[in-house]
Structure formats: structure tokens, C-alpha cells
Short mmCIF file of C-alpha atoms in Angstrom, two decimals:
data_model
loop_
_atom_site.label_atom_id
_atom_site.label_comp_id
_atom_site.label_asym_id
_atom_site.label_seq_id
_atom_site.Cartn_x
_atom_site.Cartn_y
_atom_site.Cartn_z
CA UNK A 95 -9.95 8.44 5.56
CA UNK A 96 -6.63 8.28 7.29
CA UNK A 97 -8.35 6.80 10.84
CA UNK A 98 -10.04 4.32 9.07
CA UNK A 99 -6.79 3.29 7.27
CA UNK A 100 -5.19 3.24 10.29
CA UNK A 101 -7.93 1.31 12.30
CA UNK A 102 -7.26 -1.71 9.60
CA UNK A 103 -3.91 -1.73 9.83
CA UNK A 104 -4.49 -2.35 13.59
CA UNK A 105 -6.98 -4.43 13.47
CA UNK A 106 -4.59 -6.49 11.08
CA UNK A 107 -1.68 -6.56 13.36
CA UNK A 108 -3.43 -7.54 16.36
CA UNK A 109 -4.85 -10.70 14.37
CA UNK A 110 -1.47 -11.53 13.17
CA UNK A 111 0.35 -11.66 16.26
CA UNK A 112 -2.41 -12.98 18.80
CA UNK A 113 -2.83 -16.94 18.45
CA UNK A 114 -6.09 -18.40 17.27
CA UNK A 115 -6.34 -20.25 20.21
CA UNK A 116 -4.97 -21.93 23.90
CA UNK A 117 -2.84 -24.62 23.75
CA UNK A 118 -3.28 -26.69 26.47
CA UNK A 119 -0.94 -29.30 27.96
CA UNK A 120 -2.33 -32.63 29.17
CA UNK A 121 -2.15 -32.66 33.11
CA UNK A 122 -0.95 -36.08 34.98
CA UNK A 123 -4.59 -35.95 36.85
CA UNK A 124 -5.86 -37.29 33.31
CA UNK A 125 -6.04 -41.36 35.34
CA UNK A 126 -3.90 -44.00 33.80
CA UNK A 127 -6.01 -46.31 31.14
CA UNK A 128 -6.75 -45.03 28.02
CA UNK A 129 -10.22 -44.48 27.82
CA UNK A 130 -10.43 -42.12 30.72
CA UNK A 131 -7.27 -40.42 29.49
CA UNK A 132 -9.08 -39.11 26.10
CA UNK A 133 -12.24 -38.37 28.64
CA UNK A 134 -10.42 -36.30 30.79
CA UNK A 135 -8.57 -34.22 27.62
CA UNK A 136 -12.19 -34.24 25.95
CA UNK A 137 -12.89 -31.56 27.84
CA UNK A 138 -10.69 -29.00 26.87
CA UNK A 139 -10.90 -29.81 23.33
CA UNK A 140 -14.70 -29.73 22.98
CA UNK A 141 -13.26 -26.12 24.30
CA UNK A 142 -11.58 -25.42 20.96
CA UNK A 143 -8.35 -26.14 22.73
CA UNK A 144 -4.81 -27.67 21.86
CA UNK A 145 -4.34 -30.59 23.64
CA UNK A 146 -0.87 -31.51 23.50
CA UNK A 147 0.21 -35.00 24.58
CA UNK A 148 3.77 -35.66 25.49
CA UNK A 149 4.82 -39.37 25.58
CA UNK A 150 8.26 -39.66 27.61
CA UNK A 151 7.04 -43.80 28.35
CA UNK A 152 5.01 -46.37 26.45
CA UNK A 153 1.04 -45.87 27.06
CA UNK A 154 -1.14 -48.94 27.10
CA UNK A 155 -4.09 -49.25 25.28
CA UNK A 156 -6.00 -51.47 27.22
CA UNK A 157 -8.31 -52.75 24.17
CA UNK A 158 -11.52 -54.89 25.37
CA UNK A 159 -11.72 -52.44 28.23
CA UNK A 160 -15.25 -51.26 28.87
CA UNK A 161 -15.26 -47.60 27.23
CA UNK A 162 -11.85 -48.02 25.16
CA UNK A 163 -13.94 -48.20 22.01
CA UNK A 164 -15.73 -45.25 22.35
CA UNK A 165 -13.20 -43.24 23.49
CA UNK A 166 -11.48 -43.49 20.18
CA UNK A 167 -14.05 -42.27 18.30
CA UNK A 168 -14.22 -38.87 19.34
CA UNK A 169 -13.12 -36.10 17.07
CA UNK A 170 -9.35 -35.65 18.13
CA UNK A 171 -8.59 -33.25 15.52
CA UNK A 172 -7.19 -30.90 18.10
CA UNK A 173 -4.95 -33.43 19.88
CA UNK A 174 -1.07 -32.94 19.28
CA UNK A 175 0.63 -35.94 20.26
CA UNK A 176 4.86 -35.61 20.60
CA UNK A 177 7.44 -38.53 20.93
CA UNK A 178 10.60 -37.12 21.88
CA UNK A 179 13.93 -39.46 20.94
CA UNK A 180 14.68 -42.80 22.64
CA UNK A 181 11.09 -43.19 23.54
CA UNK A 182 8.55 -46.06 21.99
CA UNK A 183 5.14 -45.65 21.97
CA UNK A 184 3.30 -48.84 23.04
CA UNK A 185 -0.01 -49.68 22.09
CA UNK A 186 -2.11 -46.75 23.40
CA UNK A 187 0.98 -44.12 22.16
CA UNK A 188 0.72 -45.43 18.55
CA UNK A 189 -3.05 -45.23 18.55
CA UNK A 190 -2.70 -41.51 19.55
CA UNK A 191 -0.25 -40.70 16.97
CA UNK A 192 -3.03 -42.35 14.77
CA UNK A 193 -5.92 -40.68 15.89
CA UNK A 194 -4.32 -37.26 16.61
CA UNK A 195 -4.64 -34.49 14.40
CA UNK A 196 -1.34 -33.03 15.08
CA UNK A 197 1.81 -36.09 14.97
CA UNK A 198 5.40 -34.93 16.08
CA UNK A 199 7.86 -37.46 16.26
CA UNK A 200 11.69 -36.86 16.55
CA UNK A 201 13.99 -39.45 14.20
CA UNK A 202 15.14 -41.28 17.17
CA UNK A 203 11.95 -41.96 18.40
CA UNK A 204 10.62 -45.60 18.54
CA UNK A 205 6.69 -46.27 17.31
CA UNK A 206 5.23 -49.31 17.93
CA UNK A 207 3.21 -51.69 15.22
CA UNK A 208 -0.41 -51.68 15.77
CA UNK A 209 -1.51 -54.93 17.26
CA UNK A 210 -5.13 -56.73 15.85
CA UNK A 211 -6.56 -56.16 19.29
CA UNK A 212 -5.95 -51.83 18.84
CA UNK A 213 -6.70 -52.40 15.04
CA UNK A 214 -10.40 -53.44 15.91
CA UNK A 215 -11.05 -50.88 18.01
CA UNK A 216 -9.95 -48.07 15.93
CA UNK A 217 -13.02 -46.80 13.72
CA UNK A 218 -10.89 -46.89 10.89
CA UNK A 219 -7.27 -47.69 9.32
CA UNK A 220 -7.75 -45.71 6.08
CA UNK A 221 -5.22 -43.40 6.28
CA UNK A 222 -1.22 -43.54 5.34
CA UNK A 223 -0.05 -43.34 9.03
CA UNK A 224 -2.23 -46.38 10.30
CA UNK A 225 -1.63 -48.54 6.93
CA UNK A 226 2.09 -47.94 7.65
CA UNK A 227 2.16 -48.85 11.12
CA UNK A 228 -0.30 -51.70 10.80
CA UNK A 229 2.40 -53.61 9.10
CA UNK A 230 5.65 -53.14 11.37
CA UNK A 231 7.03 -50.72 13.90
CA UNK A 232 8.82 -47.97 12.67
CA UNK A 233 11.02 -45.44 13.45
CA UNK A 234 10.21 -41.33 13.66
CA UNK A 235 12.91 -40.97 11.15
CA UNK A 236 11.10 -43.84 8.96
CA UNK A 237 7.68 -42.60 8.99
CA UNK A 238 9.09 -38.68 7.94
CA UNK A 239 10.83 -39.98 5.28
CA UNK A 240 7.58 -41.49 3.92
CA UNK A 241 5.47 -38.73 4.64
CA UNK A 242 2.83 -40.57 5.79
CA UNK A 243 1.62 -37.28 7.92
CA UNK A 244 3.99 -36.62 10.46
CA UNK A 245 6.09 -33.80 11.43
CA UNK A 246 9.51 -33.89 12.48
CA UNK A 247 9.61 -32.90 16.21
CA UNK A 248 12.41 -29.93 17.00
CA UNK A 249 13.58 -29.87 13.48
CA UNK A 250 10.34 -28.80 11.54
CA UNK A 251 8.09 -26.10 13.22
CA UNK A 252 4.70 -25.31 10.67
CA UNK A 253 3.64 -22.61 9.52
CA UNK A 254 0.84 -20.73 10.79
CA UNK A 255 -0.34 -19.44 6.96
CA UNK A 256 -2.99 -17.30 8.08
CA UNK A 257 -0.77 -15.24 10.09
CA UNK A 258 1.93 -14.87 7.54
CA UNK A 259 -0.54 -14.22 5.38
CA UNK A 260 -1.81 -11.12 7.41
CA UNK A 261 1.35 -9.75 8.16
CA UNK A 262 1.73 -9.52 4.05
CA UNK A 263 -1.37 -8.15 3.94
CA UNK A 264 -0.54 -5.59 6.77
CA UNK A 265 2.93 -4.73 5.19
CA UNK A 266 0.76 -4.21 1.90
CA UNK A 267 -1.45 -1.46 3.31
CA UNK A 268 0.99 0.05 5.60
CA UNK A 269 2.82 0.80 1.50
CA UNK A 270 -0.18 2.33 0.55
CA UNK A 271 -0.65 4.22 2.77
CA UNK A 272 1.96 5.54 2.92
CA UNK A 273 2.27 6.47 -0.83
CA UNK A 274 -1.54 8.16 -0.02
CA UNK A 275 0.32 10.29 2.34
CA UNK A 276 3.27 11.14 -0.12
CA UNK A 277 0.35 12.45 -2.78
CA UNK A 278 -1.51 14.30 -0.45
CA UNK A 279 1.81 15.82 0.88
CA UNK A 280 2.52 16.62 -2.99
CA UNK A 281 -0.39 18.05 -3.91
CA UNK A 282 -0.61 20.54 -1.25
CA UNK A 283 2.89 22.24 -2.39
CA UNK A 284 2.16 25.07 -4.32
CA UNK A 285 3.36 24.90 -7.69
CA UNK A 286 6.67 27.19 -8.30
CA UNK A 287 5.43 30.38 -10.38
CA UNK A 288 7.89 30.59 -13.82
CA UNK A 289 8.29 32.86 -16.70
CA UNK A 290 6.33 32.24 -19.46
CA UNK A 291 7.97 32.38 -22.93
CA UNK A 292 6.07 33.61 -26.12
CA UNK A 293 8.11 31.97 -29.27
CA UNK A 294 7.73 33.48 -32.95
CA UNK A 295 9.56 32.93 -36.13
CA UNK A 296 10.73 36.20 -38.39
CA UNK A 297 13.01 35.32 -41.19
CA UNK A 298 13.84 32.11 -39.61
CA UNK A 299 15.07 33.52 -36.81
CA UNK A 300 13.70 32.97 -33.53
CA UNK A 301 12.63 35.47 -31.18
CA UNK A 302 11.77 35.29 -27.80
CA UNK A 303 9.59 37.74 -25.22
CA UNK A 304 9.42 36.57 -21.38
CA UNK A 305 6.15 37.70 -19.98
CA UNK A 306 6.69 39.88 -16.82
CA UNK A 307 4.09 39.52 -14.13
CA UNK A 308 2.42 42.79 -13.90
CA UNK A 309 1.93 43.53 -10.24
CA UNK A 310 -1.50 44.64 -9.09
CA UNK A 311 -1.79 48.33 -8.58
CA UNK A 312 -4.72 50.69 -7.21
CA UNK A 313 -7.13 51.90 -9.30
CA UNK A 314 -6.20 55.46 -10.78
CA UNK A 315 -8.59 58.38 -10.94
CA UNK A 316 -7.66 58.62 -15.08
CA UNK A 317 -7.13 55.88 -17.41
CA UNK A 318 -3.20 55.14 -18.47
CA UNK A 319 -0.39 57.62 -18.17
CA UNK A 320 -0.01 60.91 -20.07
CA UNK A 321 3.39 60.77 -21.14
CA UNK A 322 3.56 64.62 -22.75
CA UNK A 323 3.69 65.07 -26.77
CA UNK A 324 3.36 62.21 -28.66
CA UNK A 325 7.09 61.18 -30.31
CA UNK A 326 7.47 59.49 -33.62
CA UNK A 327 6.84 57.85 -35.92
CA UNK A 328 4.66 54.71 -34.83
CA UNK A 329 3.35 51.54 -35.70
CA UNK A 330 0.47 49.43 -36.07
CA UNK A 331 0.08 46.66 -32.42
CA UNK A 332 -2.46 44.75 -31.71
CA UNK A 333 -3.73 44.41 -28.09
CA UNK A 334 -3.15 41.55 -26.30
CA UNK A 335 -3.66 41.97 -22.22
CA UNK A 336 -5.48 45.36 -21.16
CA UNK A 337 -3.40 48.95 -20.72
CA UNK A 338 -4.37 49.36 -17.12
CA UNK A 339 -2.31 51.20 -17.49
CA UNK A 340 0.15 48.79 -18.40
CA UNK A 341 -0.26 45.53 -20.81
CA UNK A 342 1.35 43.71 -23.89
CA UNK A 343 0.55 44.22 -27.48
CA UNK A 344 1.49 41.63 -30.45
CA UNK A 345 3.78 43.76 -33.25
CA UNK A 346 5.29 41.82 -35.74
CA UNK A 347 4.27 38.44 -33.83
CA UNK A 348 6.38 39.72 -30.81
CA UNK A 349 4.98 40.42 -27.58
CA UNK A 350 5.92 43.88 -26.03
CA UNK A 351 5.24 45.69 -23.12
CA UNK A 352 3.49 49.01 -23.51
CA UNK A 353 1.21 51.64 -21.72
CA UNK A 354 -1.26 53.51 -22.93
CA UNK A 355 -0.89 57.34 -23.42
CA UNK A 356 -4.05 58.50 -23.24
CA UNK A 357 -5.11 58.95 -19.93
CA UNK A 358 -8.39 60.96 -20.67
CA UNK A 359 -9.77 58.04 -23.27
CA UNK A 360 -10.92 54.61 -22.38
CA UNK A 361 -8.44 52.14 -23.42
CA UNK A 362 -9.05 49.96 -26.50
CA UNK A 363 -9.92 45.78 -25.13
CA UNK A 364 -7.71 42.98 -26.09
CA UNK A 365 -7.77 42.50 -30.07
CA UNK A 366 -8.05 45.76 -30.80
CA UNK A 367 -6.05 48.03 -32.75
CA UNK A 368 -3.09 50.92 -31.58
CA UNK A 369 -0.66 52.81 -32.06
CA UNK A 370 2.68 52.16 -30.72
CA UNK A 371 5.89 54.89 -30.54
CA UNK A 372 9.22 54.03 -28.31
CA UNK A 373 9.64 55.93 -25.51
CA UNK A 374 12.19 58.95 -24.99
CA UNK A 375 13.97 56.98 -22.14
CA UNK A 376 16.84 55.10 -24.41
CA UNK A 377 16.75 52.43 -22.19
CA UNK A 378 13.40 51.92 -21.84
CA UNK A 379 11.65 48.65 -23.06
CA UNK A 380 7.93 49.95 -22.72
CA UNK A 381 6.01 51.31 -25.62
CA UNK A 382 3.83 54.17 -25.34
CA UNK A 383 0.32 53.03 -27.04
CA UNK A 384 -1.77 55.46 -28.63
CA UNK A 385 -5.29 55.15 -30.29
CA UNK A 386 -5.48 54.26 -34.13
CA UNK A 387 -5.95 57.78 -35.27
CA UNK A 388 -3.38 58.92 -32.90
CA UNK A 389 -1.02 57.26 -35.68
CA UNK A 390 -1.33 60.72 -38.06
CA UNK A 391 -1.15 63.14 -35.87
CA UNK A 392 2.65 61.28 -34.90
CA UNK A 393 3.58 60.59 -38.61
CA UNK A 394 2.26 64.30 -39.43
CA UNK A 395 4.38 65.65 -36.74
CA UNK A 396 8.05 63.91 -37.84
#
């Protein structure tokens, strides 16, 4: 149980902290028109790769070119295009932001209107970003304020959800587990052994008798304890625990110690019937039992 706890809590660390995957920076070899630009960074995004797209100048679009328009329909969703500040975009920079699925822009940062030549040779213009910049150029600062589907470049990093999301999860089960650990911890400590009280009411008073742990002891060769001539007189117990040679007996709804007296007899099972007598020690708190009939022969004798 505890190495297959710990194998998820692994397993969800290592998928929080590792990225889902490259990002990839587009190299100057990439030509210089558009069309063979998005061919060249094609290629690492039909890879599942990042392609991020830096412009520090304007980038041409060079619309009617043969191969601009189907270069622009490919699926760009993994293309991050930046503008850092005191750059504008040009034609082919704007259609970028556009078509990228990732737009950065810092405030400062100048992006150009869309022209009717780039316009009909996008597929479409459906979205906030193009309808925005299809009517006048605008700055980074302008188009975050509208939130048209742009991200502030240096002042707004997103959030990677899933991985926040996994490290809650993994902070979650690293709790529980340890709590699992506490129980099992807690229910291997033995339990502390304590006194156990026997309450009774006599003439609305109570009285209390703490039950003594009677400590295992070898078997004798005779039953109980001859304790000489019985002394008297006695009283009526009933058995509670057996006289082996020691037990407790119930008199007057008060549990007392006691042991019986007759070591040549077998002594009487729990709910039976005795006869109890103090014992000649003055300090002693044990009661000698005797059997029932025991009881005349020490009233007889007083």
C-alpha cells in the first residue's frame, strides 16, 4: 500500500514539473518571404513543437506571391509570435499575430492595419484580433486593453493549469498520506492498561472497589489455601471471578478480594454461593471464602 502511494505521488511530481513539450525558436535559415518562412517552421510544428517567432523588424507579406496563400492556411496553433516595444509589425508580422495561436505583444509595440491585399489571402477574418486590426493599426497596449486575444509580453506570463493543477493534486495525496501513516503509527501503540472501577450505591452513598490485576501464578498441587481454623462469624458472597486461589466475590453489591479456604474441595464457579469471614491479619483486605455449609460450622463455633 505505502509503495504504491508513493509511486503516484512520483509519478505526479514528475508530470508537474517536466513541460508538455519543446519550445522551439525560429532559426534565421527560415529564407526571407513569407511563404517559405511558415514552410520552414512547419516542420517543427507538425512535430508538436513551440514555434516561437520573435519580430525585432517589420516582415513583409508578399501577398500574390506563388505559395503565400497556402502557406497561411496551415494549422499554426502552435506558433507564438512576440513583438517586443518600439517595433511595428508590417504586413507579414500582423498576419502572424493573426494566424498564431499564441500573440505577445508589449504596450509599446506598433501593429500594423491589415491591408485588402493580406485580407484576401487570409482564410478567414472571423475572429476579434483580425476584425480589430482590419480597421486601423493599433498599438500592443490598444489591442490588451480590448482583449481581443493577446497577451501582454513581459508583464503577463500564463498559466500552465494542468501543472498547477497537479501540484494540488500532489500536495493533496502527499496529506493523506501522511495522515495514513499517523493512524497506522496510532494503532500500533498499545493501549495503556488502567484500573477498573466497580461503582455501587448503599444508602446513597457511593462506594467504590478498584479491581487489582491478579498476576498469573503456577498451578498448585491443592486447590486454594488452608488458612487453619475457620474464624467468625461469616457472611453470605457471591462469586464473581474464580478462587484460584485468589478471586473477587460481590457482598452487599461491593466487590472484594478473597481466597478460598478450602484447599482439599473444588472451588465453587462464578455465581455461586460462599461463605466469607475476615482474615486474622488486621490489616488484611482479603477474605477467606468458605463453602455454603462452611457458614454453621463458623456461626456454631463464635
Amino acid at each position: 500500500m505505502r509503495r504504491t502511494l508513493f509511486t503516484v505521488l512520483l509519478l505526479g511530481l514528475l508530470a508537474a514539473v517536466i513541460p508538455a513539450g519543446p519550445a522551439v525558436a525560429a532559426g534565421a535559415d527560415c529564407g526571407k518571404n513569407f511563404p517559405t518562412r511558415l514552410g520552414c517552421w512547419q516542420d517543427a510544428l507538425d512535430d508538436g513543437a513551440v514555434v516561437t517567432v520573435t519580430l525585432n523588424k517589420p516582415l513583409g507579406f508578399d501577398a500574390g506571391q506563388k505559395g503565400s496563400g497556402a502557406a497561411v492556411r496551415r494549422n499554426l496553433k502552435n506558433l507564438r509570435v512576440q513583438v517586443p516595444a518600439g517595433v511595428h509589425t508590417g504586413q507579414g508580422g500582423t498576419a502572424l499575430l493573426v494566424l498564431a495561436g499564441h500573440a505577445l505583444v508589449d504596450r509599446d509595440a506598433r501593429i500594423d492595419q491589415l491591408d485588402d491585399r493580406t485580407l484576401a489571402e487570409l482564410p478567414t477574418c472571423d475572429g476579434d484580433l483580425c476584425k480589430a486590426l482590419k480597421k486601423s493599426s493599433l498599438t500592443g497596449g490598444q489591442l490588451i486593453d480590448k482583449k481581443v486575444g493577446v497577451a501582454e509580453l513581459g508583464g503577463h506570463k500564463s498559466t500552465d493549469h494542468t501543472r498547477v493543477l497537479l501540484l494540488a493534486l500532489t500536495a493533496v495525496l502527499l496529506l493523506l498520506l501522511l495522515a495514513l501513516l499517523l493512524a497506522v503509527r496510532r494503532s500500533r501503540t498499545p493501549a495503556a492498561a488502567g484500573a477498573t472501577e466497580a461503582r455501587s450505591e448503599e444508602t446513597g452513598a457511593e462506594t467504590t472497589a478498584r479491581l487489582r490485576p491478579v498476576p498469573p501464578a503456577p498451578a498448585p498441587s491443592s486447590y486454594g489455601r488452608q488458612v487453619g481454623p475457620r474464624p467468625g462469624p461469616s457472611r453470605t458472597a457471591v462469586v464473581r471471578t474464580a478462587l484460584h486461589p485468589q478471586g473477587y466475590v460481590e457482598l452487599d453489591h461491593v466487590l472484594y478480594r478473597a481466597v478460598w479456604a478450602e484447599p482439599d474441595r473444588t472451588p465453587p464457579v462464578p455465581g455461586a454461593y460462599v461463605e466469607v469471614t475476615d482474615a486474622r491479619e488486621a490489616d488484611s483486605d482479603v477474605l477467606y471464602a468458605f463453602p455454603p455449609a462452611a457458614r454453621h460450622h463458623a456461626r456454631g463455633g463464635s
